[in-house]
mmCIF file of C-alpha atoms in Angstrom:
data_model
loop_
_atom_site.group_PDB
_atom_site.id
_atom_site.type_symbol
_atom_site.label_atom_id
_atom_site.label_comp_id
_atom_site.label_asym_id
_atom_site.label_seq_id
_atom_site.Cartn_x
_atom_site.Cartn_y
_atom_site.Cartn_z
ATOM 1 C CA MET A 1 0.000 0.000 0.000
ATOM 2 C CA TYR A 2 1.057 3.553 -0.590
ATOM 3 C CA LYS A 3 1.880 6.039 2.156
ATOM 4 C CA LEU A 4 -0.485 8.985 1.713
ATOM 5 C CA CYS A 5 -1.362 12.124 3.656
ATOM 6 C CA GLY A 6 -4.854 12.817 4.946
ATOM 7 C CA SER A 7 -5.627 15.122 2.008
ATOM 8 C CA CYS A 8 -4.696 12.517 -0.611
ATOM 9 C CA LEU A 9 -6.485 9.720 1.260
ATOM 10 C CA LYS A 10 -9.661 11.800 1.392
ATOM 11 C CA ARG A 11 -9.366 13.001 -2.216
ATOM 12 C CA LEU A 12 -8.895 9.450 -3.517
ATOM 13 C CA GLY A 13 -11.646 8.069 -1.281
ATOM 14 C CA LEU A 14 -9.300 5.763 0.627
ATOM 15 C CA GLN A 15 -9.154 4.756 4.269
ATOM 16 C CA GLY A 16 -5.951 4.645 6.254
ATOM 17 C CA LYS A 17 -3.676 6.411 8.658
ATOM 18 C CA PRO A 18 -2.240 9.676 7.283
ATOM 19 C CA GLU A 19 1.516 9.486 6.779
ATOM 20 C CA LYS A 20 4.307 11.359 5.020
ATOM 21 C CA CYS A 21 2.872 11.386 1.523
ATOM 22 C CA GLU A 22 4.653 9.572 -1.293
ATOM 23 C CA LEU A 23 2.446 11.352 -3.789
ATOM 24 C CA CYS A 24 2.254 15.044 -2.895
ATOM 25 C CA GLY A 25 4.998 15.350 -0.261
ATOM 26 C CA ASN A 26 2.383 16.783 2.125
ATOM 27 C CA ILE A 27 2.072 19.911 -0.037
ATOM 28 C CA PHE A 28 -1.360 20.716 1.395
ATOM 29 C CA GLU A 29 0.336 21.401 4.744
ATOM 30 C CA LYS A 30 2.637 23.908 2.999
ATOM 31 C CA ILE A 31 -0.024 25.830 1.043
ATOM 32 C CA ASP A 32 0.086 28.851 3.375
ATOM 33 C CA VAL A 33 3.865 29.137 2.928
ATOM 34 C CA LEU A 34 3.387 29.150 -0.853
ATOM 35 C CA LEU A 35 0.697 31.809 -0.544
ATOM 36 C CA ASP A 36 3.220 34.063 1.202
ATOM 37 C CA PHE A 37 5.079 34.213 -2.143
ATOM 38 C CA THR A 38 2.104 35.927 -3.804
ATOM 39 C CA TYR A 39 1.563 39.665 -3.766
ATOM 40 C CA ASP A 40 -1.369 42.015 -4.149
ATOM 41 C CA ALA A 41 -0.549 44.364 -6.995
ATOM 42 C CA GLU A 42 -2.795 46.270 -9.358
ATOM 43 C CA PHE A 43 -5.126 43.617 -10.710
ATOM 44 C CA PHE A 44 -8.855 43.064 -10.655
ATOM 45 C CA ASN A 45 -8.957 39.327 -11.234
ATOM 46 C CA PHE A 46 -6.650 36.341 -11.388
ATOM 47 C CA ASN A 47 -6.284 32.670 -12.120
ATOM 48 C CA VAL A 48 -3.975 29.937 -10.906
ATOM 49 C CA GLY A 49 -1.777 27.393 -12.633
ATOM 50 C CA VAL A 50 0.069 24.469 -11.076
ATOM 51 C CA LYS A 51 3.244 22.806 -12.356
ATOM 52 C CA LEU A 52 3.803 19.275 -11.101
ATOM 53 C CA ASP A 53 6.804 17.164 -11.953
ATOM 54 C CA PRO A 54 6.136 14.288 -14.386
ATOM 55 C CA GLU A 55 7.097 11.688 -11.756
ATOM 56 C CA THR A 56 4.272 12.854 -9.493
ATOM 57 C CA LEU A 57 1.752 12.700 -12.331
ATOM 58 C CA GLU A 58 2.901 9.190 -13.262
ATOM 59 C CA LYS A 59 2.779 8.015 -9.648
ATOM 60 C CA GLU A 60 -0.769 9.323 -9.269
ATOM 61 C CA LYS A 61 -1.821 7.629 -12.512
ATOM 62 C CA LYS A 62 -0.301 4.352 -11.283
ATOM 63 C CA ILE A 63 -2.106 4.578 -7.923
ATOM 64 C CA ILE A 64 -5.438 5.308 -9.623
ATOM 65 C CA GLU A 65 -5.014 2.370 -12.014
ATOM 66 C CA GLU A 66 -3.727 -0.123 -9.416
ATOM 67 C CA LEU A 67 -6.478 0.670 -6.921
ATOM 68 C CA ASN A 68 -9.161 0.952 -9.622
ATOM 69 C CA LEU A 69 -10.143 4.499 -8.609
ATOM 70 C CA SER A 70 -12.128 6.996 -10.679
ATOM 71 C CA GLY A 71 -9.389 9.630 -10.961
ATOM 72 C CA GLU A 72 -11.930 12.461 -10.999
ATOM 73 C CA LYS A 73 -10.230 14.454 -8.249
ATOM 74 C CA THR A 74 -6.628 14.535 -9.366
ATOM 75 C CA LEU A 75 -3.889 16.124 -7.297
ATOM 76 C CA LYS A 76 -3.572 18.972 -9.790
ATOM 77 C CA ARG A 77 -7.320 19.640 -9.846
ATOM 78 C CA GLU A 78 -7.489 19.636 -6.035
ATOM 79 C CA LEU A 79 -4.489 21.964 -5.739
ATOM 80 C CA LEU A 80 -6.017 24.378 -8.260
ATOM 81 C CA SER A 81 -9.270 24.411 -6.314
ATOM 82 C CA VAL A 82 -7.605 24.996 -2.936
ATOM 83 C CA LEU A 83 -5.216 27.660 -4.245
ATOM 84 C CA ARG A 84 -7.962 29.576 -6.065
ATOM 85 C CA LYS A 85 -10.137 29.583 -2.961
ATOM 86 C CA LYS A 86 -7.326 30.737 -0.667
ATOM 87 C CA LEU A 87 -6.119 33.453 -3.061
ATOM 88 C CA LYS A 88 -9.664 34.730 -3.513
ATOM 89 C CA GLU A 89 -9.889 35.081 0.275
ATOM 90 C CA LYS A 90 -6.418 36.637 0.548
ATOM 91 C CA PHE A 91 -6.867 39.281 -2.152
ATOM 92 C CA ASN A 92 -10.658 39.655 -2.173
ATOM 93 C CA LYS A 93 -10.482 39.507 -5.994
ATOM 94 C CA GLU A 94 -12.467 37.485 -8.507
ATOM 95 C CA ILE A 95 -11.239 34.386 -10.302
ATOM 96 C CA GLU A 96 -11.229 34.837 -14.084
ATOM 97 C CA MET A 97 -10.851 31.687 -16.168
ATOM 98 C CA GLU A 98 -10.785 33.219 -19.671
ATOM 99 C CA ASP A 99 -8.670 36.369 -19.585
ATOM 100 C CA PRO A 100 -7.239 37.063 -16.111
ATOM 101 C CA ASP A 101 -5.166 40.126 -15.278
ATOM 102 C CA VAL A 102 -2.595 37.903 -13.568
ATOM 103 C CA ILE A 103 -1.941 34.169 -13.408
ATOM 104 C CA PHE A 104 -0.095 32.829 -10.379
ATOM 105 C CA ILE A 105 1.866 29.768 -11.504
ATOM 106 C CA PHE A 106 2.704 27.531 -8.548
ATOM 107 C CA ASP A 107 5.801 25.503 -9.458
ATOM 108 C CA LEU A 108 5.702 22.787 -6.832
ATOM 109 C CA LYS A 109 8.919 21.068 -7.895
ATOM 110 C CA LYS A 110 10.888 24.287 -7.328
ATOM 111 C CA PHE A 111 8.540 25.468 -4.530
ATOM 112 C CA LYS A 112 8.047 28.931 -5.970
ATOM 113 C CA VAL A 113 5.314 31.130 -7.405
ATOM 114 C CA ILE A 114 5.684 32.837 -10.768
ATOM 115 C CA PRO A 115 3.236 35.689 -11.449
ATOM 116 C CA GLU A 116 2.404 36.153 -15.126
ATOM 117 C CA ASN A 117 0.797 39.496 -15.883
ATOM 118 C CA ASN A 118 -1.362 39.974 -18.939
ATOM 119 C CA SER A 119 -0.082 43.136 -20.570
ATOM 120 C CA LEU A 120 -2.443 45.965 -21.285
ATOM 121 C CA TYR A 121 -1.654 47.818 -24.494
ATOM 122 C CA ILE A 122 -3.009 51.340 -24.945
#
């Protein structure tokens, strides 16, 4: 059996004792630290992107296949949901899926946040 944190156990619909996570490295416990790397500049709306290393994606795929799970709530999808919610609370700004003023890219392999601003041409 795989060693998974409480967040991954719950997300995958599995029972077990939460442990140091082989899949996400307990990233959900470090979300607030990552959020400290974001800043509130001049923007009205935002979106979030997440970069995961290919090994993590493959490991998750393997777990889903081996345990015959649905795979509906992937790690990436859950991270996007949590990060969007927390940033919306932090900045009190709206999430814009189509054409955001800024996209916060969370690079989890390098543990950094890269803001990408959409340029406004006048």
